[in-house]
PDB file of C-alpha atoms in Angstrom:
ATOM      1  CA  ALA W   4       4.354   4.740   8.104  1.00 75.00           C
ATOM      2  CA  TYR W   5       7.995   4.746   7.115  1.00 78.00           C
ATOM      3  CA  GLY W   6      10.166   5.772  10.048  1.00 76.00           C
ATOM      4  CA  GLY W   7      11.771   8.624   8.117  1.00 82.00           C
ATOM      5  CA  THR W   8       8.357  10.034   7.220  1.00 87.00           C
ATOM      6  CA  PHE W   9       7.271   9.921  10.864  1.00 84.00           C
ATOM      7  CA  ARG W  10      10.502  11.624  11.940  1.00 85.00           C
ATOM      8  CA  LEU W  11      10.042  14.383   9.348  1.00 89.00           C
ATOM      9  CA  ILE W  12       6.422  15.087  10.284  1.00 91.00           C
ATOM     10  CA  ASP W  13       6.661  14.567  14.049  1.00 87.00           C
ATOM     11  CA  SER W  14      10.121  15.933  14.860  1.00 86.00           C
ATOM     12  CA  VAL W  15      11.331  18.198  12.060  1.00 89.00           C
ATOM     13  CA  HIS W  16       8.005  19.873  11.252  1.00 88.00           C
ATOM     14  CA  GLY W  17       6.290  18.991  14.529  1.00 87.00           C
ATOM     15  CA  LYS W  18       8.469  19.621  17.557  1.00 83.00           C
ATOM     16  CA  LYS W  19      10.649  22.169  15.763  1.00 82.00           C
ATOM     17  CA  SER W  20       7.998  23.986  13.693  1.00 85.00           C
ATOM     18  CA  GLY W  21       4.783  23.415  15.624  1.00 87.00           C
ATOM     19  CA  LEU W  22       3.009  21.225  13.068  1.00 92.00           C
ATOM     20  CA  ALA W  23       0.515  18.969  14.874  1.00 94.00           C
ATOM     21  CA  ASN W  24      -0.202  15.398  13.788  1.00 93.00           C
ATOM     22  CA  ALA W  25      -2.202  12.391  14.950  1.00 93.00           C
ATOM     23  CA  ALA W  26      -1.911   8.690  14.120  1.00 91.00           C
ATOM     24  CA  VAL W  27      -5.109   7.065  12.873  1.00 95.00           C
ATOM     25  CA  ASP W  28      -6.006   3.467  12.017  1.00 94.00           C
ATOM     26  CA  LEU W  29      -7.034   4.015   8.406  1.00 97.00           C
ATOM     27  CA  THR W  30      -8.524   0.542   8.098  1.00 97.00           C
ATOM     28  CA  GLN W  31     -11.418   2.369   9.798  1.00 97.00           C
ATOM     29  CA  PRO W  32     -11.648   5.627   7.789  1.00 97.00           C
ATOM     30  CA  ASP W  33     -14.335   7.087  10.058  1.00 97.00           C
ATOM     31  CA  GLN W  34     -11.683   7.395  12.781  1.00 97.00           C
ATOM     32  CA  ILE W  35     -10.378  10.369  10.806  1.00 98.00           C
ATOM     33  CA  LYS W  36     -13.401  12.313  12.047  1.00 98.00           C
ATOM     34  CA  ASP W  37     -12.391  11.660  15.668  1.00 97.00           C
ATOM     35  CA  VAL W  38      -9.110  13.566  15.311  1.00 97.00           C
ATOM     36  CA  TRP W  39     -10.124  16.128  12.683  1.00 98.00           C
ATOM     37  CA  THR W  40      -9.996  19.756  13.805  1.00 97.00           C
ATOM     38  CA  PRO W  41     -10.670  23.078  12.048  1.00 97.00           C
ATOM     39  CA  ASP W  42      -6.895  23.357  11.571  1.00 96.00           C
ATOM     40  CA  THR W  43      -6.446  19.927   9.959  1.00 97.00           C
ATOM     41  CA  LYS W  44      -5.361  20.180   6.331  1.00 97.00           C
ATOM     42  CA  MET W  45      -4.021  16.834   5.165  1.00 98.00           C
ATOM     43  CA  VAL W  46      -4.113  13.062   5.568  1.00 98.00           C
ATOM     44  CA  TRP W  47      -0.881  11.252   4.717  1.00 98.00           C
ATOM     45  CA  LEU W  48      -0.977   7.521   4.100  1.00 98.00           C
ATOM     46  CA  GLU W  49       0.956   4.607   2.684  1.00 97.00           C
ATOM     47  CA  THR W  50      -0.723   1.600   1.156  1.00 98.00           C
ATOM     48  CA  PRO W  51       0.608  -1.018   1.415  1.00 98.00           C
ATOM     49  CA  THR W  52       2.298   0.324   4.538  1.00 96.00           C
ATOM     50  CA  ASN W  53       5.927  -0.011   5.497  1.00 93.00           C
ATOM     51  CA  PRO W  54       6.641  -2.505   7.038  1.00 94.00           C
ATOM     52  CA  MET W  55       3.332  -4.048   8.200  1.00 95.00           C
ATOM     53  CA  LEU W  56       1.844  -4.149   4.676  1.00 98.00           C
ATOM     54  CA  SER W  57      -1.550  -2.923   5.833  1.00 97.00           C
ATOM     55  CA  VAL W  58      -3.858  -1.877   3.005  1.00 99.00           C
ATOM     56  CA  PHE W  59      -6.172   1.141   3.023  1.00 99.00           C
ATOM     57  CA  ASP W  60      -9.057   2.077   0.734  1.00 99.00           C
ATOM     58  CA  ILE W  61      -7.728   5.129  -1.098  1.00 99.00           C
ATOM     59  CA  LYS W  62     -11.073   6.069  -2.646  1.00 99.00           C
ATOM     60  CA  ALA W  63     -13.043   5.809   0.598  1.00 99.00           C
ATOM     61  CA  ILE W  64     -10.447   7.828   2.510  1.00 99.00           C
ATOM     62  CA  SER W  65     -10.193  10.455  -0.232  1.00 99.00           C
ATOM     63  CA  ASP W  66     -13.960  10.890  -0.406  1.00 99.00           C
ATOM     64  CA  LEU W  67     -14.177  11.371   3.364  1.00 99.00           C
ATOM     65  CA  VAL W  68     -11.231  13.763   3.619  1.00 99.00           C
ATOM     66  CA  HIS W  69     -12.548  15.879   0.766  1.00 99.00           C
ATOM     67  CA  GLU W  70     -15.894  16.165   2.563  1.00 98.00           C
ATOM     68  CA  LEU W  71     -13.988  17.436   5.601  1.00 99.00           C
ATOM     69  CA  GLY W  72     -12.132  19.988   3.483  1.00 98.00           C
ATOM     70  CA  GLY W  73      -8.670  18.419   3.402  1.00 98.00           C
ATOM     71  CA  ILE W  74      -6.343  16.810   0.895  1.00 98.00           C
ATOM     72  CA  VAL W  75      -4.941  13.284   0.686  1.00 99.00           C
ATOM     73  CA  VAL W  76      -1.289  12.453   0.043  1.00 98.00           C
ATOM     74  CA  VAL W  77      -0.383   8.836  -0.758  1.00 99.00           C
ATOM     75  CA  ASP W  78       3.124   7.442  -0.489  1.00 98.00           C
ATOM     76  CA  ASN W  79       2.958   4.922  -3.318  1.00 99.00           C
ATOM     77  CA  THR W  80       6.557   3.703  -3.052  1.00 98.00           C
ATOM     78  CA  PHE W  81       5.721   0.061  -2.276  1.00 98.00           C
ATOM     79  CA  ALA W  82       3.071  -0.273  -4.994  1.00 99.00           C
ATOM     80  CA  THR W  83       4.707   1.827  -7.751  1.00 99.00           C
ATOM     81  CA  PRO W  84       2.693   3.500 -10.535  1.00 98.00           C
ATOM     82  CA  TYR W  85       2.670   0.157 -12.352  1.00 99.00           C
ATOM     83  CA  LEU W  86       0.586  -1.574  -9.688  1.00 99.00           C
ATOM     84  CA  GLN W  87      -1.485   1.294  -8.269  1.00 99.00           C
ATOM     85  CA  GLN W  88      -2.489   4.814  -9.363  1.00 99.00           C
ATOM     86  CA  PRO W  89      -3.710   6.815  -6.329  1.00 99.00           C
ATOM     87  CA  LEU W  90      -4.613   9.939  -8.314  1.00 99.00           C
ATOM     88  CA  SER W  91      -7.193   7.964 -10.280  1.00 99.00           C
ATOM     89  CA  LEU W  92      -8.676   6.803  -6.967  1.00 99.00           C
ATOM     90  CA  GLY W  93      -9.207  10.309  -5.635  1.00 99.00           C
ATOM     91  CA  ALA W  94      -5.905  11.200  -3.955  1.00 99.00           C
ATOM     92  CA  ASP W  95      -4.640  14.748  -4.443  1.00 99.00           C
ATOM     93  CA  VAL W  96      -0.896  14.099  -4.305  1.00 99.00           C
ATOM     94  CA  VAL W  97       1.203  10.972  -4.786  1.00 99.00           C
ATOM     95  CA  VAL W  98       4.823  10.646  -3.686  1.00 98.00           C
ATOM     96  CA  HIS W  99       7.472   8.025  -4.376  1.00 97.00           C
ATOM     97  CA  SER W 100      10.982   7.380  -3.232  1.00 96.00           C
ATOM     98  CA  ALA W 101      12.606   7.173  -6.656  1.00 97.00           C
ATOM     99  CA  THR W 102      15.520   5.504  -4.889  1.00 97.00           C
ATOM    100  CA  LYS W 103      13.433   2.348  -4.645  1.00 98.00           C
ATOM    101  CA  TYR W 104      11.428   0.636  -7.426  1.00 99.00           C
ATOM    102  CA  LEU W 105      11.449   3.553  -9.872  1.00 98.00           C
ATOM    103  CA  GLY W 106      15.249   3.610 -10.005  1.00 98.00           C
ATOM    104  CA  GLY W 107      15.389  -0.087  -9.304  1.00 98.00           C
ATOM    105  CA  HIS W 108      19.164  -0.574  -9.175  1.00 98.00           C
ATOM    106  CA  SER W 109      20.300   0.842  -5.795  1.00 96.00           C
ATOM    107  CA  ASP W 110      22.327   3.562  -7.481  1.00 97.00           C
ATOM    108  CA  VAL W 111      20.224   6.731  -7.370  1.00 96.00           C
ATOM    109  CA  VAL W 112      18.790   8.854  -4.558  1.00 95.00           C
ATOM    110  CA  GLY W 113      15.690  10.833  -5.425  1.00 95.00           C
ATOM    111  CA  GLY W 114      12.039  11.554  -4.832  1.00 94.00           C
ATOM    112  CA  PHE W 115       8.969  12.024  -6.998  1.00 92.00           C
ATOM    113  CA  VAL W 116       5.818  14.082  -6.425  1.00 96.00           C
ATOM    114  CA  ALA W 117       2.787  14.189  -8.723  1.00 98.00           C
ATOM    115  CA  THR W 118      -0.580  15.911  -8.508  1.00 98.00           C
ATOM    116  CA  ASN W 119      -3.529  16.523 -10.786  1.00 96.00           C
ATOM    117  CA  HIS W 120      -4.330  19.866  -9.100  1.00 97.00           C
ATOM    118  CA  GLU W 121      -2.883  22.841 -10.969  1.00 97.00           C
ATOM    119  CA  ALA W 122      -2.678  25.091  -7.890  1.00 96.00           C
ATOM    120  CA  LEU W 123      -0.866  22.421  -5.872  1.00 97.00           C
ATOM    121  CA  ALA W 124       1.508  21.820  -8.774  1.00 98.00           C
ATOM    122  CA  GLU W 125       2.385  25.517  -8.923  1.00 98.00           C
ATOM    123  CA  ASP W 126       3.045  25.565  -5.169  1.00 96.00           C
ATOM    124  CA  LEU W 127       5.279  22.502  -5.428  1.00 94.00           C
ATOM    125  CA  VAL W 128       7.292  23.989  -8.294  1.00 93.00           C
ATOM    126  CA  TYR W 129       7.744  27.216  -6.318  1.00 94.00           C
ATOM    127  CA  ILE W 130       8.957  25.343  -3.225  1.00 92.00           C
ATOM    128  CA  GLN W 131      11.277  23.164  -5.308  1.00 91.00           C
ATOM    129  CA  ASN W 132      12.821  26.241  -6.888  1.00 90.00           C
ATOM    130  CA  ALA W 133      13.130  28.072  -3.563  1.00 93.00           C
ATOM    131  CA  VAL W 134      14.555  25.159  -1.592  1.00 90.00           C
ATOM    132  CA  GLY W 135      16.719  23.778  -4.376  1.00 86.00           C
ATOM    133  CA  ALA W 136      15.488  20.189  -4.439  1.00 80.00           C
ATOM    134  CA  VAL W 137      16.876  19.600  -7.916  1.00 87.00           C
ATOM    135  CA  PRO W 138      18.507  16.268  -8.850  1.00 91.00           C
ATOM    136  CA  SER W 139      21.638  16.156 -10.949  1.00 94.00           C
ATOM    137  CA  PRO W 140      21.385  15.315 -14.664  1.00 96.00           C
ATOM    138  CA  PHE W 141      23.066  11.958 -14.034  1.00 97.00           C
ATOM    139  CA  ASP W 142      20.613  11.077 -11.247  1.00 96.00           C
ATOM    140  CA  CYS W 143      17.778  11.896 -13.651  1.00 96.00           C
ATOM    141  CA  TYR W 144      19.389   9.676 -16.274  1.00 98.00           C
ATOM    142  CA  LEU W 145      19.626   6.772 -13.813  1.00 98.00           C
ATOM    143  CA  ALA W 146      16.013   7.199 -12.718  1.00 97.00           C
ATOM    144  CA  MET W 147      14.747   7.331 -16.306  1.00 98.00           C
ATOM    145  CA  ARG W 148      16.802   4.242 -17.163  1.00 98.00           C
ATOM    146  CA  GLY W 149      15.097   2.415 -14.292  1.00 98.00           C
ATOM    147  CA  VAL W 150      11.606   3.475 -15.334  1.00 98.00           C
ATOM    148  CA  LYS W 151      12.155   1.873 -18.750  1.00 98.00           C
ATOM    149  CA  THR W 152      12.182  -1.588 -17.144  1.00 99.00           C
ATOM    150  CA  LEU W 153       9.705  -0.922 -14.313  1.00 99.00           C
ATOM    151  CA  ALA W 154       6.909  -3.063 -15.746  1.00 99.00           C
ATOM    152  CA  VAL W 155       8.988  -6.160 -16.441  1.00 99.00           C
ATOM    153  CA  ARG W 156      10.778  -5.846 -13.101  1.00 99.00           C
ATOM    154  CA  MET W 157       7.552  -5.492 -11.126  1.00 99.00           C
ATOM    155  CA  ASP W 158       6.067  -8.572 -12.775  1.00 99.00           C
ATOM    156  CA  ARG W 159       9.120 -10.566 -11.680  1.00 99.00           C
ATOM    157  CA  HIS W 160       9.149  -9.029  -8.184  1.00 99.00           C
ATOM    158  CA  CYS W 161       5.517 -10.068  -7.722  1.00 99.00           C
ATOM    159  CA  ASP W 162       6.031 -13.595  -9.048  1.00 99.00           C
ATOM    160  CA  ASN W 163       9.074 -14.175  -6.843  1.00 99.00           C
ATOM    161  CA  ALA W 164       7.340 -12.709  -3.796  1.00 99.00           C
ATOM    162  CA  GLN W 165       4.474 -15.157  -4.103  1.00 99.00           C
ATOM    163  CA  ARG W 166       6.914 -18.073  -4.093  1.00 99.00           C
ATOM    164  CA  ILE W 167       8.652 -16.667  -1.019  1.00 99.00           C
ATOM    165  CA  VAL W 168       5.299 -16.267   0.732  1.00 99.00           C
ATOM    166  CA  ALA W 169       4.503 -19.926   0.090  1.00 99.00           C
ATOM    167  CA  LEU W 170       7.850 -20.925   1.619  1.00 99.00           C
ATOM    168  CA  LEU W 171       7.290 -18.775   4.703  1.00 99.00           C
ATOM    169  CA  GLN W 172       3.787 -20.109   5.267  1.00 99.00           C
ATOM    170  CA  ALA W 173       5.097 -23.657   5.312  1.00 98.00           C
ATOM    171  CA  HIS W 174       8.061 -23.087   7.659  1.00 98.00           C
ATOM    172  CA  ASP W 175       7.755 -23.840  11.382  1.00 98.00           C
ATOM    173  CA  ALA W 176       9.997 -20.914  12.376  1.00 98.00           C
ATOM    174  CA  VAL W 177       7.474 -18.408  11.006  1.00 99.00           C
ATOM    175  CA  SER W 178       4.478 -17.422  13.123  1.00 98.00           C
ATOM    176  CA  GLN W 179       2.770 -15.010  10.702  1.00 98.00           C
ATOM    177  CA  VAL W 180       3.169 -13.888   7.097  1.00 99.00           C
ATOM    178  CA  LEU W 181       2.074 -10.386   6.110  1.00 99.00           C
ATOM    179  CA  TYR W 182       1.343 -10.073   2.397  1.00 99.00           C
ATOM    180  CA  PRO W 183      -1.694  -8.452   0.699  1.00 99.00           C
ATOM    181  CA  GLY W 184      -1.879 -11.287  -1.829  1.00 99.00           C
ATOM    182  CA  LEU W 185      -2.943 -13.774   0.836  1.00 99.00           C
ATOM    183  CA  PRO W 186      -6.729 -14.294   0.944  1.00 98.00           C
ATOM    184  CA  GLU W 187      -6.615 -14.140   4.749  1.00 98.00           C
ATOM    185  CA  HIS W 188      -4.896 -10.733   4.753  1.00 99.00           C
ATOM    186  CA  PRO W 189      -7.366  -8.164   6.206  1.00 98.00           C
ATOM    187  CA  GLY W 190      -6.823  -5.839   3.244  1.00 98.00           C
ATOM    188  CA  HIS W 191      -6.824  -8.473   0.510  1.00 99.00           C
ATOM    189  CA  ASP W 192     -10.171  -7.471  -1.007  1.00 99.00           C
ATOM    190  CA  ILE W 193      -9.222  -3.793  -1.103  1.00 99.00           C
ATOM    191  CA  ALA W 194      -5.810  -4.574  -2.588  1.00 99.00           C
ATOM    192  CA  SER W 195      -7.452  -6.757  -5.234  1.00 99.00           C
ATOM    193  CA  LYS W 196      -9.672  -3.828  -6.160  1.00 99.00           C
ATOM    194  CA  GLN W 197      -7.115  -1.010  -6.295  1.00 99.00           C
ATOM    195  CA  MET W 198      -3.890  -2.824  -7.222  1.00 99.00           C
ATOM    196  CA  LYS W 199      -2.875  -4.682 -10.384  1.00 99.00           C
ATOM    197  CA  ASN W 200      -0.814  -7.150  -8.334  1.00 99.00           C
ATOM    198  CA  PHE W 201       0.373  -7.408  -4.740  1.00 99.00           C
ATOM    199  CA  GLY W 202       3.982  -6.254  -4.926  1.00 99.00           C
ATOM    200  CA  GLY W 203       7.427  -7.511  -4.062  1.00 99.00           C
ATOM    201  CA  MET W 204       7.543  -6.628  -0.356  1.00 99.00           C
ATOM    202  CA  VAL W 205       6.956  -9.374   2.214  1.00 99.00           C
ATOM    203  CA  SER W 206       7.010  -9.115   6.009  1.00 98.00           C
ATOM    204  CA  PHE W 207       6.780 -11.923   8.535  1.00 98.00           C
ATOM    205  CA  ARG W 208       7.047 -12.625  12.249  1.00 98.00           C
ATOM    206  CA  LEU W 209       9.151 -15.332  13.848  1.00 98.00           C
ATOM    207  CA  GLU W 210       8.383 -17.807  16.609  1.00 98.00           C
ATOM    208  CA  GLY W 211      11.696 -17.049  18.316  1.00 96.00           C
ATOM    209  CA  GLY W 212      11.050 -13.337  18.841  1.00 96.00           C
ATOM    210  CA  GLN W 213      13.712 -10.648  18.487  1.00 95.00           C
ATOM    211  CA  PRO W 214      16.697 -13.020  18.901  1.00 96.00           C
ATOM    212  CA  ALA W 215      15.413 -15.103  15.987  1.00 98.00           C
ATOM    213  CA  ALA W 216      14.955 -12.001  13.848  1.00 97.00           C
ATOM    214  CA  GLU W 217      18.483 -10.819  14.607  1.00 96.00           C
ATOM    215  CA  LYS W 218      19.922 -14.224  13.732  1.00 98.00           C
ATOM    216  CA  LEU W 219      17.915 -14.641  10.532  1.00 98.00           C
ATOM    217  CA  VAL W 220      18.900 -11.332   8.941  1.00 97.00           C
ATOM    218  CA  THR W 221      22.583 -12.170   9.401  1.00 97.00           C
ATOM    219  CA  SER W 222      22.295 -15.754   8.136  1.00 98.00           C
ATOM    220  CA  THR W 223      21.277 -15.223   4.512  1.00 98.00           C
ATOM    221  CA  ARG W 224      23.794 -15.310   1.662  1.00 98.00           C
ATOM    222  CA  ILE W 225      21.850 -13.919  -1.295  1.00 98.00           C
ATOM    223  CA  PHE W 226      19.466 -11.652   0.615  1.00 99.00           C
ATOM    224  CA  THR W 227      21.614  -8.654   1.588  1.00 98.00           C
ATOM    225  CA  LEU W 228      21.149  -7.058   5.012  1.00 96.00           C
ATOM    226  CA  ALA W 229      20.226  -3.474   4.132  1.00 93.00           C
ATOM    227  CA  GLU W 230      17.566  -0.852   4.839  1.00 89.00           C
ATOM    228  CA  SER W 231      16.633  -0.043   1.253  1.00 93.00           C
ATOM    229  CA  LEU W 232      14.167  -1.855  -1.006  1.00 97.00           C
ATOM    230  CA  GLY W 233      12.804  -2.120  -4.514  1.00 98.00           C
ATOM    231  CA  ALA W 234      15.998  -2.991  -6.362  1.00 97.00           C
ATOM    232  CA  VAL W 235      16.889  -5.915  -8.594  1.00 98.00           C
ATOM    233  CA  GLU W 236      18.734  -7.585  -5.708  1.00 98.00           C
ATOM    234  CA  SER W 237      16.919  -9.098  -2.716  1.00 99.00           C
ATOM    235  CA  LEU W 238      17.282  -7.341   0.638  1.00 98.00           C
ATOM    236  CA  ILE W 239      16.401  -8.332   4.202  1.00 98.00           C
ATOM    237  CA  GLU W 240      16.110  -6.185   7.322  1.00 96.00           C
ATOM    238  CA  HIS W 241      14.932  -6.046  10.946  1.00 95.00           C
ATOM    239  CA  PRO W 242      12.651  -2.962  11.011  1.00 92.00           C
ATOM    240  CA  GLY W 243      12.467  -2.615  14.788  1.00 88.00           C
ATOM    241  CA  VAL W 244      16.171  -1.792  15.049  1.00 86.00           C
ATOM    242  CA  MET W 245      16.745  -0.408  11.550  1.00 86.00           C
ATOM    243  CA  THR W 246      14.235   1.494   9.372  1.00 72.00           C
ATOM    244  CA  HIS W 247      11.656   1.924  12.141  1.00 73.00           C
ATOM    245  CA  LEU W 248      13.841   2.502  15.179  1.00 71.00           C
ATOM    246  CA  SER W 249      12.688   6.140  15.199  1.00 64.00           C
ATOM    247  CA  VAL W 250       9.056   5.112  15.863  1.00 68.00           C
ATOM    248  CA  ALA W 251       9.865   2.949  18.894  1.00 69.00           C
ATOM    249  CA  GLY W 252       7.530   3.807  21.750  1.00 70.00           C
ATOM    250  CA  SER W 253       5.056   5.585  19.453  1.00 71.00           C
ATOM    251  CA  ALA W 254       1.706   4.528  18.022  1.00 69.00           C
ATOM    252  CA  LEU W 255       3.613   3.351  14.945  1.00 73.00           C
ATOM    253  CA  GLU W 256       5.953   0.982  16.804  1.00 82.00           C
ATOM    254  CA  VAL W 257       6.514  -2.342  15.013  1.00 88.00           C
ATOM    255  CA  PRO W 258       6.916  -5.808  16.593  1.00 91.00           C
ATOM    256  CA  ASP W 259      10.481  -6.752  17.530  1.00 94.00           C
ATOM    257  CA  ASP W 260      10.081 -10.194  15.919  1.00 96.00           C
ATOM    258  CA  LEU W 261       9.238  -8.701  12.511  1.00 96.00           C
ATOM    259  CA  VAL W 262      11.450  -9.218   9.455  1.00 97.00           C
ATOM    260  CA  ARG W 263      10.930  -7.382   6.160  1.00 97.00           C
ATOM    261  CA  ILE W 264      12.254  -8.580   2.831  1.00 98.00           C
ATOM    262  CA  SER W 265      12.374  -6.872  -0.523  1.00 98.00           C
ATOM    263  CA  VAL W 266      12.179  -9.750  -2.970  1.00 99.00           C
ATOM    264  CA  GLY W 267      14.416  -9.153  -5.968  1.00 99.00           C
ATOM    265  CA  ILE W 268      14.411 -10.556  -9.473  1.00 99.00           C
ATOM    266  CA  GLU W 269      17.128 -13.185  -9.049  1.00 99.00           C
ATOM    267  CA  SER W 270      16.513 -16.880  -9.712  1.00 99.00           C
ATOM    268  CA  ILE W 271      13.646 -17.828  -7.426  1.00 99.00           C
ATOM    269  CA  ASP W 272      15.211 -21.232  -6.793  1.00 99.00           C
ATOM    270  CA  ASP W 273      18.313 -19.497  -5.412  1.00 99.00           C
ATOM    271  CA  LEU W 274      16.208 -17.220  -3.216  1.00 99.00           C
ATOM    272  CA  VAL W 275      14.121 -20.086  -1.843  1.00 99.00           C
ATOM    273  CA  SER W 276      17.247 -22.115  -1.101  1.00 99.00           C
ATOM    274  CA  ASP W 277      18.936 -19.215   0.679  1.00 99.00           C
ATOM    275  CA  LEU W 278      15.972 -18.265   2.840  1.00 99.00           C
ATOM    276  CA  THR W 279      15.272 -21.904   3.672  1.00 99.00           C
ATOM    277  CA  GLN W 280      18.797 -22.520   4.985  1.00 99.00           C
ATOM    278  CA  ALA W 281      18.596 -19.353   7.084  1.00 99.00           C
ATOM    279  CA  LEU W 282      15.204 -20.278   8.550  1.00 99.00           C
ATOM    280  CA  ASP W 283      16.372 -23.819   9.248  1.00 98.00           C
ATOM    281  CA  GLN W 284      19.078 -22.391  11.513  1.00 98.00           C
ATOM    282  CA  LEU W 285      16.329 -21.125  13.828  1.00 97.00           C
ATOM    283  CA  ALA W 286      14.954 -24.592  14.477  1.00 78.00           C
TER     284      ALA W 286
END
């Protein structure tokens, strides 16, 4: 899960408000039963996950959780509504960071929640009104502008990502490539079933460990070192010390040799050239 999500659930609502949570390997949905209690109300999941790009079967999980009497919330930020529609697969609520692919230009901060349950929708509207989570008119304008080009951008993100994956697979400095579009990815069959394409996020591990990761993310010229994702420009980051530092030492800890890239829509030849020169410096 995204580090900020874990921090919100575990620290803000957990340690400060008494909300209990448990981490479960959702590649094995039956493990939900092992931690389910009479007080359990919700299963929260990402698919593909950030940053490991694991893939979970939304329909299978939703069917099981509904049998147990709970609801399913899917963070669909990585996939976007263009590539995956969790509500049609049985999820009760879908959330997005509108800052990412929906906005698409690194110039708006916002979130998006959708549900096909009328009672849940009424509760969400009440909370929004009470808390004041209302974006400015200009933020709404920027988000709507981004949505207009979502489809064409996502097609380009996916195409470019597949070229980057091919480069990474062929480079000696890379020990493992994590991308749902690869046939050898453990979740490839599920992703093929519930996604239109495999997305623009790519993660990989390096032979040189954490020092190699730290060097790589500061050696690119077109890929910008930044924590965000989903914009027209390509970004690169080291999750273990950036986006996922808050999950260090927990069940959600990520490898220290992991690098995550958000592949943008620039010229793919430029992106390949830039990443190649950075990887070559690790040899």
